[in-house]
XYZ file of C-alpha atoms in Angstrom:
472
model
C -1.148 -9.924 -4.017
C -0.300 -11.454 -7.208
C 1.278 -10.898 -10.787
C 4.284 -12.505 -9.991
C 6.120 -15.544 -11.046
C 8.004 -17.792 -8.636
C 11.331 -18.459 -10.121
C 14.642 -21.042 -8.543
C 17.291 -19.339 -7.124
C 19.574 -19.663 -10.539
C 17.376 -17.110 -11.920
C 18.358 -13.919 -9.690
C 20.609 -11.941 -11.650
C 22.262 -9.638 -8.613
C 22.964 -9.291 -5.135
C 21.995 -6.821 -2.356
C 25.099 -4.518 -1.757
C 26.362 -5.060 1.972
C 27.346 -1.221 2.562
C 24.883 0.878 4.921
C 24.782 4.152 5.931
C 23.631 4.412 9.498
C 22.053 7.787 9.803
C 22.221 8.713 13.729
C 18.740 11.210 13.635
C 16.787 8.015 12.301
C 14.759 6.226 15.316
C 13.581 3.149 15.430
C 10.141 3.898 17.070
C 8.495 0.561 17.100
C 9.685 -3.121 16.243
C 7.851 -6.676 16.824
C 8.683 -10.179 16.975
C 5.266 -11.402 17.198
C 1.987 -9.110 16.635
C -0.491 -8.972 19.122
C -4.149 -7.597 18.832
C -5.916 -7.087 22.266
C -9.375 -7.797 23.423
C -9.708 -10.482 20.802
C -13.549 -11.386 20.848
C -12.463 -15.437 20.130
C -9.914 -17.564 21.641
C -6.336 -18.199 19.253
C -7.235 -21.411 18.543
C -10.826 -21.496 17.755
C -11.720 -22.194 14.116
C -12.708 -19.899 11.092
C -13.014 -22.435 8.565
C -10.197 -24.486 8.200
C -7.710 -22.255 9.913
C -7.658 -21.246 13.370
C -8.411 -17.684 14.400
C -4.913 -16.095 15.140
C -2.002 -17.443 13.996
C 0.650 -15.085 14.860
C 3.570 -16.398 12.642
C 1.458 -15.502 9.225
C 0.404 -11.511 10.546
C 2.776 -9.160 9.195
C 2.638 -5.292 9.182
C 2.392 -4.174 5.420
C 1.197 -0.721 6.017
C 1.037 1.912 8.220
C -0.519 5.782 8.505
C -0.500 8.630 11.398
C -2.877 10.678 12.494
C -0.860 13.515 14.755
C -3.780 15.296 15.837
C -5.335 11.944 17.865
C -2.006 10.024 18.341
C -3.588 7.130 16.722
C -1.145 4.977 14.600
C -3.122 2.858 11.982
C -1.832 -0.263 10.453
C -2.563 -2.361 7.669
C -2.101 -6.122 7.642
C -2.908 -7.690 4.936
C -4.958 -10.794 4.814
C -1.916 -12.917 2.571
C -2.185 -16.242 4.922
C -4.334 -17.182 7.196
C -5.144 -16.056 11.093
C -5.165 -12.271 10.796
C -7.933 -11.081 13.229
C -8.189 -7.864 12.026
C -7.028 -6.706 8.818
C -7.024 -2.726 9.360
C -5.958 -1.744 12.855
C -4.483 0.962 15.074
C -2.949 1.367 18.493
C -2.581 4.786 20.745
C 0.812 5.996 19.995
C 1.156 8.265 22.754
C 0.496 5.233 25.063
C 4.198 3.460 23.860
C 7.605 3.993 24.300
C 9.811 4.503 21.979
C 11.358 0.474 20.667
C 8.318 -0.926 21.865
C 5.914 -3.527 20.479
C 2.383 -2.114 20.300
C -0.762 -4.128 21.081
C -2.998 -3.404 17.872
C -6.809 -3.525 18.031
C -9.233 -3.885 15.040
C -10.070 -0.428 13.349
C -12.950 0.196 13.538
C -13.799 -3.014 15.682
C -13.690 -6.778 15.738
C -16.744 -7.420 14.157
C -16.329 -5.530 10.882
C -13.275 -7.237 10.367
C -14.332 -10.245 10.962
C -14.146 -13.319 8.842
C -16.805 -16.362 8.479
C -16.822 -19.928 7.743
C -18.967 -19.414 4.944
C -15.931 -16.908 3.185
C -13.871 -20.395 2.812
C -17.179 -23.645 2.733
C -19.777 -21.627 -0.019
C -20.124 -22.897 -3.533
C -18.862 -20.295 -5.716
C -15.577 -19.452 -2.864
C -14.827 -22.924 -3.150
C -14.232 -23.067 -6.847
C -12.267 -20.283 -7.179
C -10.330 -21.519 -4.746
C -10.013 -24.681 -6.950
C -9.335 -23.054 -9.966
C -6.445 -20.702 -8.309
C -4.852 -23.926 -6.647
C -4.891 -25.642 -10.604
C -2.712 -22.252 -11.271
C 0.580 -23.263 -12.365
C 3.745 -21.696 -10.500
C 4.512 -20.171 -13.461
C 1.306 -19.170 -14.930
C -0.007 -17.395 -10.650
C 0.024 -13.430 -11.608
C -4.050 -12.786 -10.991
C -5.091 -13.940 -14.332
C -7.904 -16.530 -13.443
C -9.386 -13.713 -11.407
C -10.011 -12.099 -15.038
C -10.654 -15.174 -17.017
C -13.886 -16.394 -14.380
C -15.171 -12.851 -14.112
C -18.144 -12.748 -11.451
C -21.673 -10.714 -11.550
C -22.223 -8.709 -8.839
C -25.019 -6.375 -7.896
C -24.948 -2.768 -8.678
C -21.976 -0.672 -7.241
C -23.064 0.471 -3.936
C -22.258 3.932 -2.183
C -22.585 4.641 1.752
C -23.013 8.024 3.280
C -22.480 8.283 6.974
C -23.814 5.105 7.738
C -23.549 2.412 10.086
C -20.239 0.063 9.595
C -22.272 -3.290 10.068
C -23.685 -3.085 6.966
C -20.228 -4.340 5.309
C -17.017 -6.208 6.485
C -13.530 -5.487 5.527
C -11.479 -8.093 4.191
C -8.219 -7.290 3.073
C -6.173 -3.874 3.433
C -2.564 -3.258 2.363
C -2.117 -0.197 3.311
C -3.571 3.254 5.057
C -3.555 6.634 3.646
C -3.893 9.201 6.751
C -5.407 12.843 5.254
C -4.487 15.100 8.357
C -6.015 18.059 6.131
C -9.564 16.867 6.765
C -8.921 14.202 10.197
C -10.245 11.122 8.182
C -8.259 7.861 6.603
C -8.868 6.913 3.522
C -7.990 2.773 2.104
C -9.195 -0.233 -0.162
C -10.680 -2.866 0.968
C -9.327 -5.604 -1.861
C -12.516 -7.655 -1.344
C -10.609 -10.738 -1.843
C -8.442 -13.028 0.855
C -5.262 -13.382 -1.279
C -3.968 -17.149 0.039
C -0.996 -17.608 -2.198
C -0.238 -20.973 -0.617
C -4.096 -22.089 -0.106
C -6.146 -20.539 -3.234
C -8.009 -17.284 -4.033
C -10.944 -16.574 -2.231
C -13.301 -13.772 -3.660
C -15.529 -12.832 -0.500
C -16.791 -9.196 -1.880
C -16.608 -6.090 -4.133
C -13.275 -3.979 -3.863
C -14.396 -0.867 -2.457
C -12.964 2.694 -0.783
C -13.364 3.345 2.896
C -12.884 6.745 4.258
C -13.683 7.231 8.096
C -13.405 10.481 10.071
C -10.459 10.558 12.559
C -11.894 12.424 15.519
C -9.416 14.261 18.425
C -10.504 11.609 21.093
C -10.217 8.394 18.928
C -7.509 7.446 20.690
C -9.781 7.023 24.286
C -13.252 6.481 22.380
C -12.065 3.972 19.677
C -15.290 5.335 18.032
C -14.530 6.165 14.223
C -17.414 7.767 11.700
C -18.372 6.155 8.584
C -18.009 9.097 6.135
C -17.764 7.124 2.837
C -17.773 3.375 1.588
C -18.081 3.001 -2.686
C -17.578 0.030 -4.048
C -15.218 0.197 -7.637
C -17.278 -0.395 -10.460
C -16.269 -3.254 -12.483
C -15.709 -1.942 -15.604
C -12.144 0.121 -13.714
C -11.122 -2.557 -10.836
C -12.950 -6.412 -11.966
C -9.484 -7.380 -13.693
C -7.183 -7.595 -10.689
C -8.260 -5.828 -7.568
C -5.855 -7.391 -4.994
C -3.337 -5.782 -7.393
C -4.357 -2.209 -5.527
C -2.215 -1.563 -2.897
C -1.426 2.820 -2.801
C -3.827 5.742 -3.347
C -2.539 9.778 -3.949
C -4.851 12.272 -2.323
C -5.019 15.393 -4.673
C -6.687 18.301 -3.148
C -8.085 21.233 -5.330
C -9.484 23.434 -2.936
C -9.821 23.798 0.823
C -13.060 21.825 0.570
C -12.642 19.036 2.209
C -14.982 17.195 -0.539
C -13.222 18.932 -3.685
C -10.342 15.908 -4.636
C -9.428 13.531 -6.792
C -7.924 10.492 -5.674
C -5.727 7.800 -7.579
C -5.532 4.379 -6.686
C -3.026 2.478 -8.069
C -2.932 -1.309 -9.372
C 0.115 -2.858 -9.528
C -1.498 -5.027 -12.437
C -0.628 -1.985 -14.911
C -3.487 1.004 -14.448
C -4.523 3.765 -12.895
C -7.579 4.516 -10.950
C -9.015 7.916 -10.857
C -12.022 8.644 -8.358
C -13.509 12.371 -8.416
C -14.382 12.276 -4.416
C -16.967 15.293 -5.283
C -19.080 13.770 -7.779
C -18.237 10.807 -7.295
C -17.119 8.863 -9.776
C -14.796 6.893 -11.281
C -12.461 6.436 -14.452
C -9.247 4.256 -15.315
C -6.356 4.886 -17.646
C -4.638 1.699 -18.725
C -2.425 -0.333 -21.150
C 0.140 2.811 -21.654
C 3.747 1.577 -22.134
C 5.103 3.264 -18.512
C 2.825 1.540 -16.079
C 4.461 -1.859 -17.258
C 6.509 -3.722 -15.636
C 10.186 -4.330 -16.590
C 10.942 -8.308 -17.179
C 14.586 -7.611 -17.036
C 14.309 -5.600 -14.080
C 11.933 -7.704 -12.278
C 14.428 -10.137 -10.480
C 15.001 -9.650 -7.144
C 16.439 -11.335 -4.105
C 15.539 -10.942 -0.618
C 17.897 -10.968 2.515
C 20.354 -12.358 -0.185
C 19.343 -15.904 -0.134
C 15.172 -15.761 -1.563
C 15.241 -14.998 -4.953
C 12.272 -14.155 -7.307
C 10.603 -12.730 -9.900
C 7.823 -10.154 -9.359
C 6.112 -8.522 -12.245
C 4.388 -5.214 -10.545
C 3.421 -2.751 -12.677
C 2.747 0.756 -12.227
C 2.930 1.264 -7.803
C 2.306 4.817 -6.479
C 2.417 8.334 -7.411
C 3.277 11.522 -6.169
C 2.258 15.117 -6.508
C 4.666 18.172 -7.490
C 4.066 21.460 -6.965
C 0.568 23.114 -8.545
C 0.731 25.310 -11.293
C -1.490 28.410 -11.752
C -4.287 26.527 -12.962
C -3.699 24.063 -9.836
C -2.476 21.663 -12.260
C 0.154 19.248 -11.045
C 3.211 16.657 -12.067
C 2.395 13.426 -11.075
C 5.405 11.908 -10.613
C 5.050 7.403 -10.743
C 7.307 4.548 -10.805
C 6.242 1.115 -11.782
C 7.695 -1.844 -9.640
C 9.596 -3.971 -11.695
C 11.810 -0.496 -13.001
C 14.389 1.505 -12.330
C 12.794 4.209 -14.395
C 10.623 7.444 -12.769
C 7.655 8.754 -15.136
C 5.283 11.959 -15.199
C 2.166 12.990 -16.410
C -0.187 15.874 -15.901
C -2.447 15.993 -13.344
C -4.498 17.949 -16.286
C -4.685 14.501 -17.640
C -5.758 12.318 -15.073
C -8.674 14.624 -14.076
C -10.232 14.685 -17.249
C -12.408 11.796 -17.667
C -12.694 11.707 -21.308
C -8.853 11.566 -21.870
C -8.837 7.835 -19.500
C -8.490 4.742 -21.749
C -6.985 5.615 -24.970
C -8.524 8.918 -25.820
C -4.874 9.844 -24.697
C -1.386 11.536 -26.505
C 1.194 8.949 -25.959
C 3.748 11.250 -25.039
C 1.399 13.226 -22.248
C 3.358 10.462 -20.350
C 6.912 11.098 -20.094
C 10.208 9.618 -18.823
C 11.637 11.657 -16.216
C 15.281 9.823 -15.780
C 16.612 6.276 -14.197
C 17.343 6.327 -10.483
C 19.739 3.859 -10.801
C 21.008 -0.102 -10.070
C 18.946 -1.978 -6.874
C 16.843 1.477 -6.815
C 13.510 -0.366 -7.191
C 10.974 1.159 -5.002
C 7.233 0.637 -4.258
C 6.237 4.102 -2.692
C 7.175 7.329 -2.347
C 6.719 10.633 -0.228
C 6.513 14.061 -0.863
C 7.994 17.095 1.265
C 6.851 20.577 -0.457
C 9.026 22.768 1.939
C 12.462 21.350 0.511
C 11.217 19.865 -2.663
C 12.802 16.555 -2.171
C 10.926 13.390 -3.276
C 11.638 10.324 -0.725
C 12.237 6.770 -2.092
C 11.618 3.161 -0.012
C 13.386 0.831 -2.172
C 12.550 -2.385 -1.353
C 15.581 -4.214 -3.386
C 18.535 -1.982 -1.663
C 17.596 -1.704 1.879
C 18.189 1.995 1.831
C 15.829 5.150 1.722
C 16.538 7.712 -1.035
C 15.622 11.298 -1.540
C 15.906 13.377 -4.920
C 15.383 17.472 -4.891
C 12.739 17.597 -7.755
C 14.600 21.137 -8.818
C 17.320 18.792 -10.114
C 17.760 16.128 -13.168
C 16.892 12.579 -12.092
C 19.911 10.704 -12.618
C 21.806 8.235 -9.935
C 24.342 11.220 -9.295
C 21.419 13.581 -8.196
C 19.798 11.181 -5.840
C 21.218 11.174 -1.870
C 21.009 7.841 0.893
C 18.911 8.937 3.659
C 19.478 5.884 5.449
C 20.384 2.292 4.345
C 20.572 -0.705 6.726
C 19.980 -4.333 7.246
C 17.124 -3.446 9.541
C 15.064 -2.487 6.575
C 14.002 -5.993 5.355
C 11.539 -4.665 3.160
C 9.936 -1.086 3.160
C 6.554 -0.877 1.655
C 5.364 2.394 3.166
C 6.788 5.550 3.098
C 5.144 8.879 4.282
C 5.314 12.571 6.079
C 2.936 13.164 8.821
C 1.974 16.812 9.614
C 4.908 17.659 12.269
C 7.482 17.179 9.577
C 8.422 13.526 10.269
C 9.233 11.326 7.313
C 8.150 7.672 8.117
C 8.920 4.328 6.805
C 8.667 0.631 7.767
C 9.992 -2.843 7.620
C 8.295 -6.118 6.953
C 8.818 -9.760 5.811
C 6.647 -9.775 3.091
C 8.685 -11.661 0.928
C 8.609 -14.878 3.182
C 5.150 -15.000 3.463
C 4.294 -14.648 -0.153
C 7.285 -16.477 -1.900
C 8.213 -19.679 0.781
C 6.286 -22.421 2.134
C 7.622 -21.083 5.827
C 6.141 -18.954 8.403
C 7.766 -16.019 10.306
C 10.174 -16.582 13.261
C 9.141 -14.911 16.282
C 12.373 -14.940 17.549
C 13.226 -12.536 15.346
C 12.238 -8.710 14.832
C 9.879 -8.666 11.893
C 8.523 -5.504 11.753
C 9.607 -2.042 12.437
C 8.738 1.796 12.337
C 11.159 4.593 12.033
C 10.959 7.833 11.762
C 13.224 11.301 10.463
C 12.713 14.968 10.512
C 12.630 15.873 6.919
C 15.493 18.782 7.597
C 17.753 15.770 8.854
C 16.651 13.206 6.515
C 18.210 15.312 3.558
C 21.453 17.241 5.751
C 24.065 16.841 4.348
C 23.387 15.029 0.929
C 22.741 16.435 -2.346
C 18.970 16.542 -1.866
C 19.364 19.817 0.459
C 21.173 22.129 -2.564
C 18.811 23.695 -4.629
């Protein structure tokens, strides 16, 4: 995860408010000092490369998905330092109670998650490596990934095949379709060291596997779909892709469109049915903010991240099943929309585009920076994790966006840093907390004295009582 700028701390330019607003129907359903994985297949300390296997105080939780229907809870931890056995995982739900600290096993198993020594010793690894490390602090946003392209083979598409074909390598986060019963993510390709160097193992590609009833017991998962993305829409900055939209069109479970979004500033559109793939990129909105790009964590880190364009989310469809896309850019304050219309039609991506088919919807307001949102379609109410103000926000989408129209679900010191936000199909809005921050910006590990991770969850109906989200 780069495209970001390490700054000193006289650069921040505002402090986290110290209100909250404890919201008593939010639960804290999971927390963790220290992340465990069970059943690893190596012992902690043995060596994968230069690092040992598991090193507990670099694993944190970035993202995080439920499947009702199984129980399964799938995570996401991203490979950002070293010792992360598995990079996409799950544990049973069901199996927990609630303010306890799941065991998490690799998804779908060890060995396609696992690393090798030749990912950190072989030639070409090795300089890139080099060549991130020469990186100055100021120049470390993901560029020399563009400037020292590499030549792959041809883009490769699996069909219900076998998993040991491929590894996965880095994962931010997990999109859970309960529609269908399958997960869909991206595996980056790339293991993102920010303190030891870049190391570019494989293609970035899309993973969808079929969530069955019993996953929970068999820990058996299908392979329905694995695609790597082309070069020509994801070889400038794939560990920049961290959130993808589902966007149905019919009840076929094959009929969608999905967007992927890079934080490096475009959009990714992949038509699941026919599969293929376009970009749109360059246009004024999905660029980052520098005046709104300082931020300051736990009020003592302070930095500068430039992130681009984040996530998006879907309005209601029109007649022609047509929708508002609804995205926010990182390093803003500001919410934007475009047509679905637009996105789906493959010869309006790159600049065969009006300008003004992307539009500014309103400004949610100071400290209201957010990474991902969530949609609820039987209120209308768009939900906000805002990663700057500790808080989660809602905004009825019947109404102007403006600060006065938005409502504080729940804001607290227990929300280090949310990066996912989601509703699962029993009408549960869920959201998390992480240290991401430390691990990315400081030469320090986690402290596994203290909590640094946690799940909550809110029924939609009680996330927005009582605040102006719940007037039409």
């Amino acid at each position: 995860m780069k495209r970001l700028i390490l700054q000193g701390i006289s650069l921040a330019l505002f402090f986290l408010s110290t209100s909250s607003y404890d919201n008593n129907y939010v639960e804290e359903i999971y927390k963790w000092k220290r992340v465990e994985y069970e059943n690893l297949p190596k012992p902690a300390n043995s060596l994968v490369g230069p690092y040992r296997y598991y090193i507990p105080e670099n694993i944190d939780i970035m993202g995080m998905g439920y499947h009702s229907a199984s129980g399964l809870m799938l995570v996401a931890v991203g490979r950002l330092r070293p010792g992360t056995p598995a990079t996409a995982a799950a544990f049973c739900a069901k199996k927990y109670k609630s303010g306890s600290s799941p065991k998490l096993w690799a998804f779908p198993d060890y060995e396609t998650n696992a690393l090798r020594d030749s990912d950190f010793y072989n030639k070409l690894n090795r300089r890139k490596r080099k060549a991130a490390n020469s990186q100055s602090n100021s120049d470390i946003d993901g560029r020399h990934y563009d400037q020292q392209k590499l030549t792959y083979q041809k883009p490769e598409t699996t069909f219900l095949a076998s998993s040991e074909k491929f590894r996965i390598i880095s994962v931010y986060q997990m999109n859970v379709d309960e529609k269908c019963h399958r997960v869909f993510f991206v595996d980056v390709g790339v293991l993102d060291y920010f303190l030891n160097g870049t190391n570019v193992i494989q293609k970035p590609a899309l993973l969808v596997y079929d969530l069955p009833p019993d996953g929970c017991e068999s820990r058996k998962f299908r392979l329905i779909r694995r695609v790597e993305i082309p070069d020509r829409v994801a070889s400038h900055n794939p560990f920049g892709i961290l959130y993808t939209t589902i966007d149905y069109q019919s009840e076929n479970c094959d009929d969608l469109y999905l967007y992927i979004m890079n934080f490096d500033s475009y959009l990714i559109v992949y038509d699941y049915k026919r599969n293929d793939f376009w970009h749109f990129t360059n246009h004024p909105t999905f660029q980052p903010i520098t005046a709104e790009s300082f931020f300051v964590y736990e009020k003592t880190l302070h930095y500068q991240l430039l992130e681009g364009l984040m996530s998006v989310a879907l309005g209601y469809p029109d007649r022609y099943g047509d929708r508002t896309a609804y995205y926010l850019t990182g390093a803003s304050t500001a919410q934007f929309a475009v047509s679905t219309r637009i996105l789906k039609d493959k010869r309006k991506s790159l600049t065969h585009y009006n300008l003004d088919d992307f539009r500014l919807v309103g400004y949610r307001g100071c400290l209201s920076n957010a990474g991902k949102m969530a949609v609820d379609y039987t209120y209308g109410v768009i939900f906000y994790a805002e990663r700057q103000s500790n808080r989660i926000r809602c905004w009825n989408m019947n109404k102007p966006l403006n600060p006065d129209n938005l409502g504080v679900v729940f804001e607290s010191d227990k929300i280090q840093y949310p990066l996912t936000i989601f509703k699962d199909s029993r009408g549960y809005i869920w959201f998390n907390s992480c240290r991401l921050p430390v691990l990315v910006f400081t030469n320090t590990s986690l402290d596994l004295n203290e909590v640094n991770n946690r799940f909550f969850r809110i029924k939609v109906r009680d996330a927005i009582r009582g605040t102006v989200c719940e007037n039409n």
